[in-house]
Coordinates of C-alpha atoms in Angstrom, one line a residue:
Chain Q
X161 CA 5.6 28.6 40.1
X162 CA 6.2 28.4 43.7
X163 CA 9.6 26.7 44.0
X164 CA 8.5 25.2 47.5
X165 CA 6.2 22.9 45.3
X166 CA 7.4 19.5 45.4
X167 CA 8.1 17.8 42.1
X168 CA 6.9 14.3 42.0
X169 CA 7.5 11.5 39.3
X170 CA 4.7 10.9 37.1
X171 CA 6.2 8.7 34.3
X172 CA 9.4 6.4 34.4
X173 CA 10.8 5.0 31.3
X174 CA 13.2 2.2 32.1
X175 CA 15.1 1.0 29.2
X176 CA 12.3 0.7 26.8
X177 CA 12.5 -0.6 23.2
X178 CA 9.5 -0.9 20.8
X179 CA 9.8 -3.0 17.8
X180 CA 7.2 -3.3 15.1
X181 CA 7.1 -6.5 12.8
X182 CA 9.1 -9.5 13.2
X183 CA 12.3 -11.0 11.9
X184 CA 13.4 -9.5 8.6
X185 CA 10.3 -7.1 8.5
X186 CA 11.1 -5.4 12.0
X187 CA 11.6 -1.8 12.6
X188 CA 13.1 -0.6 16.0
X189 CA 11.0 2.4 16.6
X190 CA 12.5 3.2 20.2
X191 CA 15.6 1.7 21.6
X192 CA 16.8 1.4 25.2
X193 CA 15.0 4.5 26.3
X194 CA 15.1 5.6 30.0
X195 CA 13.6 8.9 31.4
X196 CA 11.7 10.2 34.3
X197 CA 9.0 12.7 33.7
X198 CA 8.2 15.2 36.6
X199 CA 5.3 17.4 37.7
X200 CA 5.5 21.1 37.2
X201 CA 7.4 20.8 34.0
X202 CA 6.6 21.0 30.2
X203 CA 8.8 18.5 28.4
X204 CA 9.3 19.0 24.7
X205 CA 9.7 15.9 22.9
X206 CA 11.3 16.9 19.3
X207 CA 12.2 14.9 16.3
X208 CA 11.7 14.4 12.5
X209 CA 8.5 12.6 11.4
X210 CA 8.6 8.9 12.0
X211 CA 11.3 9.2 14.8
X212 CA 8.8 7.6 17.1
X213 CA 7.6 10.6 19.0
X214 CA 4.0 9.4 18.8
X215 CA 4.8 6.0 19.6
X216 CA 6.3 7.1 22.8
X217 CA 3.3 9.0 23.8
X218 CA 1.3 6.1 23.3
X219 CA 3.4 4.0 25.5
X220 CA 3.3 6.6 28.3
X221 CA -0.5 6.6 27.8
X222 CA -0.8 2.9 28.2
X223 CA -2.3 2.6 24.7
X224 CA 0.5 0.1 23.6
X225 CA 3.1 -2.0 25.5
X226 CA 6.9 -1.8 25.0
X227 CA 8.6 -4.7 23.4
X228 CA 11.3 -4.9 26.3
X229 CA 11.7 -2.5 29.2
X230 CA 9.2 -1.0 31.6
X231 CA 6.9 2.0 31.8
X232 CA 5.9 3.0 35.2
X233 CA 2.7 5.4 35.3
X234 CA 2.2 7.0 38.6
X235 CA 4.8 4.7 40.3
X236 CA 3.1 1.6 39.1
X237 CA 4.3 -0.7 36.2
X238 CA 1.9 -0.1 33.3
X239 CA 1.9 -4.0 33.0
X240 CA 0.1 -4.3 36.2
X241 CA -2.8 -2.1 35.4
X242 CA -5.9 -3.9 34.3
X243 CA -7.6 -2.5 31.1
X244 CA -10.3 -1.1 33.1
X245 CA -7.7 0.7 35.5
X246 CA -6.1 2.0 32.4
X247 CA -9.3 3.2 31.2
X248 CA -10.0 4.9 34.6
X249 CA -6.6 6.4 34.8
X250 CA -6.9 8.0 31.3
X251 CA -10.4 9.4 32.2
X252 CA -9.3 10.6 35.7
X253 CA -5.5 11.5 35.5
X254 CA -4.4 11.9 31.8
X255 CA -5.4 14.6 29.2
X256 CA -5.0 14.2 25.5
X257 CA -4.5 17.0 22.8
X258 CA -4.3 15.7 19.3
X259 CA -2.7 17.0 16.3
X260 CA -6.0 18.0 14.5
X261 CA -7.6 18.3 18.1
X262 CA -10.3 15.6 17.1
X263 CA -13.2 17.4 18.7
X264 CA -16.5 15.5 18.4
X265 CA -18.2 17.2 15.6
X266 CA -21.8 16.3 16.8
X267 CA -21.2 17.9 20.2
X268 CA -21.0 21.5 20.8
X269 CA -18.0 23.1 22.5
X270 CA -19.4 22.7 26.0
X271 CA -20.5 19.1 25.3
X272 CA -17.1 18.3 24.2
X273 CA -15.6 19.4 27.3
X274 CA -18.6 17.8 29.5
X275 CA -18.2 14.4 28.0
X276 CA -14.7 14.0 29.7
X277 CA -16.2 15.1 32.9
X278 CA -19.0 12.5 32.3
X279 CA -16.4 9.8 32.2
X280 CA -15.1 10.4 35.8
X281 CA -18.5 10.3 37.0
X282 CA -19.2 13.9 38.0
X283 CA -22.8 14.6 38.9
X284 CA -24.6 16.3 35.9
X285 CA -25.0 19.7 37.7
X286 CA -21.3 19.9 38.5
X287 CA -20.5 18.7 34.8
X288 CA -22.1 21.7 33.3
X289 CA -20.6 24.0 36.0
X290 CA -17.1 23.0 35.5
X291 CA -17.3 23.1 31.7
X292 CA -18.6 26.4 31.7
X293 CA -15.8 27.7 34.1
X294 CA -13.3 26.1 31.7
X295 CA -14.6 27.7 28.6
X296 CA -14.5 31.2 30.6
X297 CA -11.0 30.3 31.9
X298 CA -9.9 30.0 28.1
X299 CA -12.0 32.8 27.0
X300 CA -14.3 30.8 24.7
X301 CA -17.6 31.0 26.4
X302 CA -19.0 32.3 23.3
X303 CA -18.3 29.0 21.5
X304 CA -20.5 27.3 24.1
X305 CA -23.2 26.4 21.7
X306 CA -21.2 26.1 18.6
X307 CA -20.2 22.9 16.8
X308 CA -16.5 22.4 15.9
X309 CA -17.1 22.6 12.0
X310 CA -18.1 26.1 12.5
X311 CA -15.1 26.8 14.6
X312 CA -11.7 28.4 13.5
X313 CA -8.5 26.3 14.0
X314 CA -7.6 28.5 17.0
X315 CA -10.9 28.1 18.5
X316 CA -10.8 24.5 18.3
X317 CA -7.5 24.6 19.8
X318 CA -8.7 26.2 22.9
X319 CA -11.6 23.9 23.2
X320 CA -9.3 20.9 22.9
X321 CA -7.2 22.5 25.7
X322 CA -10.1 22.9 28.0
X323 CA -11.2 19.3 27.4
X324 CA -7.6 18.1 28.1
X325 CA -7.5 20.0 31.4
X326 CA -11.1 19.3 32.3
X327 CA -10.4 16.3 34.6
X328 CA -7.6 18.2 36.3
X329 CA -5.2 15.9 34.7
X330 CA -1.9 15.2 36.3
X331 CA -0.4 14.4 32.8
X332 CA -1.1 15.9 29.4
X333 CA 0.0 14.5 26.4
X334 CA -0.1 16.4 23.3
X335 CA 0.7 15.1 19.9
X336 CA 2.0 17.9 17.5
X337 CA -0.6 20.5 18.9
X338 CA 0.8 23.3 16.9
X339 CA 1.0 21.2 13.7
X340 CA -2.3 22.7 12.0
X341 CA -2.0 26.3 13.6
X342 CA -0.5 29.5 12.5
X343 CA 2.6 30.6 14.8
X344 CA 0.8 32.9 16.9
X345 CA -1.9 30.2 17.8
X346 CA 0.9 27.8 18.3
X347 CA 2.5 29.9 20.6
X348 CA -0.8 30.4 22.5
X349 CA -1.5 26.7 22.9
X350 CA 2.0 26.1 24.3
X351 CA 1.8 29.0 26.7
X352 CA -1.6 27.8 28.0
X353 CA -0.1 24.4 28.4
X354 CA 3.1 25.8 30.2
X355 CA 1.0 27.9 32.5
X356 CA -1.1 24.6 33.3
X357 CA 2.1 22.6 34.2
X358 CA 3.5 25.5 36.3
X359 CA 0.4 26.8 38.0
X360 CA -1.1 23.3 38.8
X361 CA 2.1 21.3 39.2
X362 CA 1.3 18.9 36.5
X363 CA 3.3 17.2 33.8
X364 CA 2.8 18.3 30.2
X365 CA 4.6 16.3 27.5
X366 CA 4.4 18.0 24.0
X367 CA 5.5 15.9 20.8
X368 CA 6.5 18.2 18.0
X369 CA 8.8 18.8 15.4
X370 CA 8.4 22.6 15.6
X371 CA 11.8 23.9 17.0
X372 CA 10.4 27.3 17.7
X373 CA 8.7 25.8 20.9
X374 CA 11.8 25.1 22.7
X375 CA 11.9 28.3 24.4
X376 CA 8.9 27.3 26.6
X377 CA 10.0 23.8 27.5
X378 CA 11.6 23.0 30.8
X379 CA 13.2 19.9 29.2
X380 CA 14.0 19.2 25.6
X381 CA 14.4 15.6 24.5
X382 CA 15.3 14.7 21.0
X383 CA 14.4 11.5 19.4
X384 CA 16.4 10.4 16.6
X385 CA 17.0 7.0 15.1
X386 CA 15.0 5.5 17.9
X387 CA 17.3 6.9 20.7
X388 CA 16.5 9.6 23.2
X389 CA 18.9 12.6 23.9
X390 CA 18.5 15.3 26.5
X391 CA 19.1 18.8 25.0
X392 CA 20.3 21.9 26.9
Chain I
X100 CA -24.7 10.8 26.4
X101 CA -28.2 10.6 24.8
X102 CA -27.8 13.8 23.1
X103 CA -24.9 12.4 21.1
X104 CA -26.9 9.5 20.1
X105 CA -29.6 11.8 18.8
X106 CA -27.1 14.1 17.1
X107 CA -25.5 11.1 15.3
X108 CA -29.0 10.0 13.9
X109 CA -29.9 13.4 12.8
X110 CA -26.8 14.1 11.0
X111 CA -27.9 11.8 8.2
X112 CA -31.7 12.6 8.0
X113 CA -32.4 10.8 4.6
X114 CA -31.0 7.6 6.1
X115 CA -32.8 8.1 9.3
X116 CA -36.0 8.6 7.5
X117 CA -35.5 5.6 5.3
X118 CA -34.5 3.4 8.4
X119 CA -37.8 4.6 10.4
X120 CA -39.8 4.0 7.1
X121 CA -38.4 0.3 6.8
X122 CA -39.0 -0.3 10.7
X123 CA -42.3 1.3 10.6
X124 CA -43.3 -1.1 7.6
X125 CA -42.2 -4.0 9.6
X126 CA -44.3 -2.9 12.8
X127 CA -47.2 -2.3 10.5
X128 CA -46.8 -6.0 9.1
X129 CA -46.8 -7.3 12.5
X130 CA -49.7 -5.4 13.6
X131 CA -51.6 -6.1 10.4
X132 CA -50.9 -10.1 10.9
X133 CA -52.0 -9.8 14.5
X134 CA -55.1 -7.8 13.7
X135 CA -56.0 -10.2 10.8
X136 CA -55.4 -13.3 13.0
X137 CA -57.6 -11.8 15.6
X138 CA -60.3 -10.9 13.2
X139 CA -60.1 -14.4 11.7
X140 CA -60.0 -16.0 15.1
X141 CA -63.2 -14.2 16.2
X142 CA -64.9 -14.7 12.9
X143 CA -64.2 -18.4 12.8
X144 CA -65.4 -19.2 16.2
X145 CA -67.7 -16.4 17.1
X146 CA -70.7 -18.4 15.7
X147 CA -69.8 -21.1 18.2
X148 CA -69.1 -18.7 21.1
X149 CA -72.3 -17.1 20.8
X150 CA -74.4 -20.0 20.4
X151 CA -73.7 -21.1 23.9
X152 CA -75.5 -24.5 24.5
X153 CA -74.7 -27.0 27.0
X154 CA -73.6 -29.6 24.6
X155 CA -72.6 -30.3 21.1
X156 CA -73.2 -33.7 19.4
X157 CA -71.5 -34.5 16.2
X158 CA -70.8 -37.6 14.2
X159 CA -68.0 -39.8 15.8
X160 CA -64.5 -38.8 15.0
X161 CA -65.6 -35.3 14.3
X162 CA -64.1 -32.7 16.7
X163 CA -65.1 -29.3 15.1
X164 CA -67.0 -27.9 12.2
X165 CA -64.4 -25.7 10.7
X166 CA -62.4 -28.5 9.2
X167 CA -64.3 -31.7 9.6
X168 CA -67.5 -33.3 8.3
X169 CA -70.2 -34.6 10.4
X170 CA -73.7 -35.9 9.6
X171 CA -76.2 -36.9 12.1
X172 CA -79.8 -38.0 11.5
X173 CA -83.3 -37.7 12.7
X174 CA -83.6 -41.0 14.5
X175 CA -80.5 -39.8 16.5
X176 CA -82.3 -36.6 17.3
X177 CA -85.3 -38.4 18.6
X178 CA -83.2 -40.8 20.8
X179 CA -81.4 -37.5 22.6
X180 CA -84.9 -35.9 22.9
X181 CA -85.9 -39.0 25.0
X182 CA -83.1 -38.8 27.4
X183 CA -84.7 -37.4 30.7
X184 CA -82.1 -34.7 31.6
X185 CA -82.4 -33.1 28.1
X186 CA -84.3 -30.0 27.8
X187 CA -84.1 -29.2 24.0
X188 CA -82.4 -30.5 20.9
X189 CA -81.8 -28.0 18.0
X190 CA -80.4 -29.1 14.7
X191 CA -77.7 -27.2 12.6
X192 CA -76.7 -28.1 9.0
X193 CA -73.6 -26.6 7.6
X194 CA -73.4 -26.8 3.8
X195 CA -70.6 -25.3 1.5
X196 CA -72.8 -23.8 -1.4
X197 CA -72.9 -21.2 -4.1
X198 CA -74.7 -18.0 -3.9
X199 CA -75.5 -16.5 -7.2
X200 CA -76.6 -12.7 -7.9
X201 CA -77.0 -12.1 -11.5
X202 CA -74.1 -13.8 -13.3
X203 CA -71.9 -13.5 -10.2
X204 CA -71.5 -17.1 -8.2
X205 CA -69.6 -17.2 -4.7
X206 CA -69.1 -19.9 -2.3
X207 CA -70.4 -19.5 1.2
X208 CA -70.9 -21.6 4.2
X209 CA -74.6 -22.2 4.4
X210 CA -75.7 -22.7 7.9
X211 CA -79.3 -24.1 8.3
X212 CA -81.1 -23.6 11.7
X213 CA -84.5 -23.6 13.0
X214 CA -85.7 -19.9 13.3
X215 CA -88.3 -20.7 15.7
X216 CA -85.9 -21.3 18.6
X217 CA -83.1 -19.3 17.0
X218 CA -80.3 -21.7 18.3
X219 CA -77.6 -22.1 15.8
X220 CA -78.5 -18.8 14.2
X221 CA -76.2 -15.7 13.4
X222 CA -74.2 -14.4 16.4
X223 CA -75.2 -10.8 15.6
X224 CA -77.5 -9.1 13.3
X225 CA -76.1 -5.6 12.2
X226 CA -78.5 -4.8 9.7
X227 CA -82.1 -6.1 8.9
X228 CA -83.4 -9.1 10.8
X229 CA -83.0 -12.8 11.2
X230 CA -84.7 -15.3 8.8
X231 CA -88.5 -16.3 9.3
X232 CA -89.1 -18.6 6.4
X233 CA -87.4 -20.8 3.6
X234 CA -87.1 -17.9 1.2
X235 CA -84.9 -15.7 3.2
X236 CA -81.2 -15.5 3.9
X237 CA -78.9 -13.7 6.2
X238 CA -75.4 -12.8 4.7
X239 CA -72.1 -12.2 6.5
X240 CA -71.3 -8.3 6.4
X241 CA -67.9 -9.0 4.6
X242 CA -69.4 -11.1 2.0
X243 CA -72.4 -8.8 1.3
X244 CA -70.0 -6.0 1.0
X245 CA -67.4 -7.6 -1.1
X246 CA -70.1 -8.9 -3.5
X247 CA -72.2 -5.9 -3.1
X248 CA -75.3 -7.7 -1.7
X249 CA -77.7 -5.4 0.1
X250 CA -80.9 -5.9 2.2
X251 CA -83.8 -6.8 -0.1
X252 CA -81.6 -8.2 -2.8
X253 CA -82.5 -11.7 -4.2
X254 CA -79.8 -14.1 -4.3
X255 CA -80.2 -17.5 -6.1
X256 CA -78.9 -21.0 -4.6
X257 CA -79.5 -23.7 -7.0
X258 CA -82.7 -23.1 -8.5
X259 CA -84.2 -21.0 -5.3
X260 CA -84.4 -17.4 -5.0
X261 CA -84.0 -16.1 -1.4
X262 CA -84.3 -12.6 -0.2
X263 CA -81.6 -11.0 1.8
X264 CA -83.2 -9.9 5.0
X265 CA -80.3 -9.4 7.5
X266 CA -76.5 -8.7 7.6
X267 CA -74.5 -10.7 10.3
X268 CA -71.1 -10.0 11.9
X269 CA -68.7 -12.3 13.6
X270 CA -69.3 -14.7 10.6
X271 CA -66.1 -14.1 8.5
X272 CA -63.5 -16.8 8.7
X273 CA -61.4 -15.0 6.0
X274 CA -61.4 -17.8 3.5
X275 CA -65.1 -18.4 3.8
X276 CA -68.1 -16.6 5.2
X277 CA -71.3 -18.0 6.9
X278 CA -74.8 -17.3 5.7
X279 CA -78.0 -18.4 7.4
X280 CA -81.1 -20.1 6.1
X281 CA -83.7 -22.3 7.6
X282 CA -82.8 -25.8 8.4
X283 CA -85.6 -27.1 6.3
X284 CA -84.1 -25.1 3.2
X285 CA -80.5 -26.4 4.0
X286 CA -81.9 -30.0 4.2
X287 CA -83.8 -29.6 1.0
X288 CA -80.6 -28.2 -0.7
X289 CA -78.8 -31.2 0.4
X290 CA -81.6 -33.6 -0.7
X291 CA -81.8 -35.4 2.6
X292 CA -84.5 -34.3 5.0
X293 CA -83.9 -35.1 8.6
X294 CA -80.1 -34.7 8.3
X295 CA -78.0 -32.2 10.2
X296 CA -74.4 -31.6 11.0
X297 CA -74.7 -31.5 14.6
X298 CA -77.4 -31.3 17.5
X299 CA -77.0 -28.4 19.8
X300 CA -78.4 -29.6 23.1
X301 CA -79.6 -27.7 26.2
X302 CA -79.9 -29.8 29.6
X303 CA -82.5 -29.3 32.1
X304 CA -80.0 -29.0 35.1
X305 CA -76.5 -27.9 34.4
X306 CA -75.2 -29.8 37.4
X307 CA -76.2 -33.0 35.5
X308 CA -74.4 -32.1 32.2
X309 CA -71.8 -34.9 32.5
X310 CA -74.4 -37.5 33.2
X311 CA -76.4 -36.3 30.4
X312 CA -73.4 -36.3 28.1
X313 CA -72.7 -40.0 28.9
X314 CA -76.3 -40.9 28.6
X315 CA -76.2 -39.6 24.9
X316 CA -72.9 -41.5 24.3
X317 CA -74.3 -44.8 25.6
X318 CA -77.7 -44.5 24.0
X319 CA -76.7 -43.0 20.5
X320 CA -74.1 -44.9 18.7
X321 CA -71.7 -43.2 16.4
X322 CA -71.6 -39.8 17.8
X323 CA -69.3 -37.6 19.8
X324 CA -70.4 -35.2 22.8
X325 CA -68.6 -32.0 23.8
X326 CA -69.4 -29.5 26.4
X327 CA -69.5 -26.0 25.0
X328 CA -66.0 -25.1 26.3
X329 CA -64.2 -28.1 24.8
X330 CA -65.9 -27.7 21.5
X331 CA -64.9 -24.0 21.4
X332 CA -61.4 -25.0 22.2
X333 CA -61.4 -27.5 19.5
X334 CA -62.6 -25.2 16.8
X335 CA -60.0 -22.5 18.0
X336 CA -57.1 -25.1 17.9
X337 CA -58.3 -26.1 14.4
X338 CA -58.4 -22.6 13.2
X339 CA -54.8 -21.8 14.8
X340 CA -53.4 -24.9 13.2
X341 CA -54.2 -23.7 9.8
X342 CA -53.4 -20.2 10.2
X343 CA -50.7 -19.4 13.0
X344 CA -47.7 -21.3 11.1
X345 CA -48.4 -18.8 8.3
X346 CA -48.6 -16.0 10.9
X347 CA -45.6 -16.9 12.8
X348 CA -43.7 -17.2 9.6
X349 CA -44.4 -13.9 8.1
X350 CA -44.2 -12.3 11.4
X351 CA -40.7 -13.8 12.0
X352 CA -39.6 -12.5 8.4
X353 CA -40.8 -9.0 9.5
X354 CA -38.8 -9.3 12.6
X355 CA -35.8 -10.5 10.8
X356 CA -36.0 -7.6 8.3
X357 CA -36.5 -5.0 11.1
X358 CA -33.3 -6.5 12.8
X359 CA -31.4 -6.4 9.7
X360 CA -32.4 -2.8 8.7
X361 CA -31.5 -1.6 12.3
X362 CA -28.4 -3.5 12.5
X363 CA -27.3 -2.0 9.3
X364 CA -28.0 1.6 10.2
X365 CA -26.4 1.3 13.5
X366 CA -23.3 -0.4 11.9
X367 CA -22.8 2.3 9.3
X368 CA -23.2 5.0 12.1
X369 CA -20.5 3.3 14.1
X370 CA -18.1 2.9 11.0
X371 CA -18.6 6.5 9.9
X372 CA -17.7 7.7 13.5
X373 CA -14.8 5.3 14.0
X374 CA -12.6 8.2 14.8
X375 CA -14.9 9.8 17.2
X376 CA -15.4 6.6 19.1
X377 CA -11.7 5.9 19.1
X378 CA -11.2 9.6 20.7
X379 CA -13.9 8.7 23.2
X380 CA -12.1 5.4 24.1
X381 CA -8.8 7.2 24.4
X382 CA -10.1 9.9 26.6
X383 CA -11.2 7.1 28.9
X384 CA -14.9 6.4 28.3
X385 CA -16.3 3.7 30.5
X386 CA -17.1 0.3 28.8
X387 CA -20.8 1.2 28.6
X388 CA -20.6 4.5 27.4
X389 CA -20.3 3.6 23.7
X390 CA -22.6 0.8 24.0
X391 CA -25.2 3.0 25.7
X392 CA -25.0 5.4 22.6
X393 CA -25.8 2.4 20.2
X394 CA -28.8 1.2 22.5
X395 CA -30.2 4.6 22.8
X396 CA -30.0 4.8 19.0
X397 CA -31.9 1.6 18.5
X398 CA -34.6 2.4 21.0
X399 CA -35.3 5.8 19.5
X400 CA -35.6 4.5 16.0
X401 CA -37.9 1.5 17.3
X402 CA -40.0 3.9 19.3
X403 CA -40.3 6.5 16.6
X404 CA -41.0 4.0 14.0
X405 CA -43.8 2.2 16.4
X406 CA -45.4 5.6 16.7
X407 CA -45.1 6.1 12.7
X408 CA -46.6 2.7 12.4
X409 CA -49.5 3.3 14.6
X410 CA -50.3 6.6 12.8
X411 CA -50.4 4.9 9.6
X412 CA -51.9 1.4 10.6
X413 CA -55.4 2.4 11.4
X414 CA -56.2 4.4 8.4
X415 CA -54.5 1.9 6.2
X416 CA -56.5 -1.0 7.6
X417 CA -59.6 1.0 6.9
X418 CA -58.6 1.3 3.2
X419 CA -57.7 -2.4 3.0
X420 CA -61.0 -3.4 4.6
X421 CA -62.7 -1.3 2.0
X422 CA -60.9 -2.7 -0.8
X423 CA -61.1 -6.5 0.5
X424 CA -64.1 -6.6 2.9
X425 CA -63.4 -10.2 3.7
X426 CA -60.3 -8.9 5.7
X427 CA -61.6 -8.4 9.1
X428 CA -59.1 -7.1 11.6
X429 CA -59.4 -6.7 15.4
X430 CA -56.6 -5.3 17.6
X431 CA -56.5 -4.8 21.3
X432 CA -54.2 -2.4 23.2
X433 CA -52.5 -5.5 24.9
X434 CA -51.7 -6.7 21.3
X435 CA -50.4 -3.3 20.4
X436 CA -48.2 -3.3 23.5
X437 CA -46.9 -6.9 22.6
X438 CA -45.8 -5.7 19.2
X439 CA -44.1 -2.7 20.5
X440 CA -42.4 -4.9 23.0
X441 CA -41.3 -7.3 20.4
X442 CA -39.9 -4.4 18.3
X443 CA -38.1 -3.0 21.3
X444 CA -36.5 -6.4 21.9
X445 CA -35.3 -6.8 18.3
X446 CA -33.9 -3.2 18.3
X447 CA -31.8 -4.3 21.4
X448 CA -30.7 -7.5 19.5
X449 CA -29.8 -5.2 16.6
X450 CA -27.9 -3.0 19.0
X451 CA -26.1 -6.1 20.4
X452 CA -25.2 -7.1 16.8
X453 CA -23.9 -3.6 16.0
X454 CA -21.8 -3.3 19.0
X455 CA -19.4 -6.0 17.7
X456 CA -18.1 -3.1 15.4
X457 CA -16.9 -1.2 18.7
X458 CA -14.4 -4.1 19.2
X459 CA -12.6 -3.1 15.9
X460 CA -12.2 0.4 17.0
X461 CA -8.5 1.1 17.9
X462 CA -7.3 3.7 20.4
X463 CA -4.1 4.2 18.2
X464 CA -6.2 5.3 15.4
X465 CA -6.4 8.9 17.0
X466 CA -2.7 9.2 16.7
X467 CA -2.6 8.5 12.8

């Protein structure tokens, strides 16, 4: 990445706490977490299962609200977004990669990518062109007309990455993206995301319990007992 | 994304076929009811419509001939004939009677008219000819077909033998069919010469029709006078009051069944793809996107079902008419379009009902 590219703040977590349940049944999932996520970085969020990694991702995406504290997304408190604005934000500026990729089985690979482009209101012709370019970029043009159930995990993974970056998202949230992959495929996906963060000056947040990914991360955050710790 | 809607439907072919089958049956039911209604409506009042005289004169308090009794007499006829504006007076006598062929006895609406002037006779003869004498009869097509009467057959009414000389159409009122004999024979059957159900009056100058009608009312006591349009409307109204409530009830049941079938399919499709829909929501699908998928599915099913129903309907009606000739159907393009519009409207209602399921799709499901 060109060092002259200016990094900007995408997400700002300010003393956020997330509690599920009430009174004696309450569970503190996240506790007094503060952090800033910048563009041009791949941030690895590690921690054991149930440590709150996914909850943190859903807070950042605006899918759920913190019990206390504030989440600022693109320099605006998430509480100040209307549901419609949040939907548009997810469509236009956020990309998602899920643990099992969650491609739509009834749609072909190219349609899975096109669907996201449709959400941002691109003209039909441009949608197809952009989706084709993305499949070429990730070397999966041969999958264009194939449906997810006929694809390998590695192929699904690449389609999922193509879908996540289709809208040129400023923020990619990846939840255990290597969880269902073999080592090589897992490293492939992280490298793709790392390249995207560096070359496009975007912010990629990867939640994982796979410690082998640390060498690809610009920052490593460890979640344990609801607390966030930066690791060197 | 319409292709997605289609793929969802195609992913469960058996369910799709069953749904289209169910909706098609509902469409056929609605088309059939409408066609029967139109057939009955025409058959019930075609006789009146085709006998387009200026005035219909009935006994006081009688408004129609379908479900009302009226008796008028020869002296009243003479009084009407003497009114200066009256050109002609024809008598019609309607009698519920039994026609026998061999050991079979069937009830029929026997219509006595004067074959010399032809007024009050069958609206259309489709085989043979009209009657000329007392020993002849014209039978309704459906009646003749159902009970296997053909031209030249002899039928027995009371102790009289009559020869079938003609077959008429537009004379089937579903529950009863018209047959035509001479006025003289009908009066003889009743045992009251000179009696009739109504007078069919022609006026000399159509511009004076109201004056003539008033004159008849003034001179002849105990009668009602109607112009042709009013009398036709009275009979249509009478026919509808007996038939339409049944039609509406069955049609409503058909529409409700259609809506339920469609709503079930659409709801099951949503529930089965809960995760897909949650993914689409998380990825930022606009509010109308998922709703559009549901609506497209509903409209695709209703359109396909309507086509299937139309393909099946016409051959099916032919079979039904062959088995039950008294069932006469009639269907216009406008009526078909009306049914398809109703089906489309019901499918939209189904999609709106099913859309409620979308509210139960939570974005966080994709992170489970």
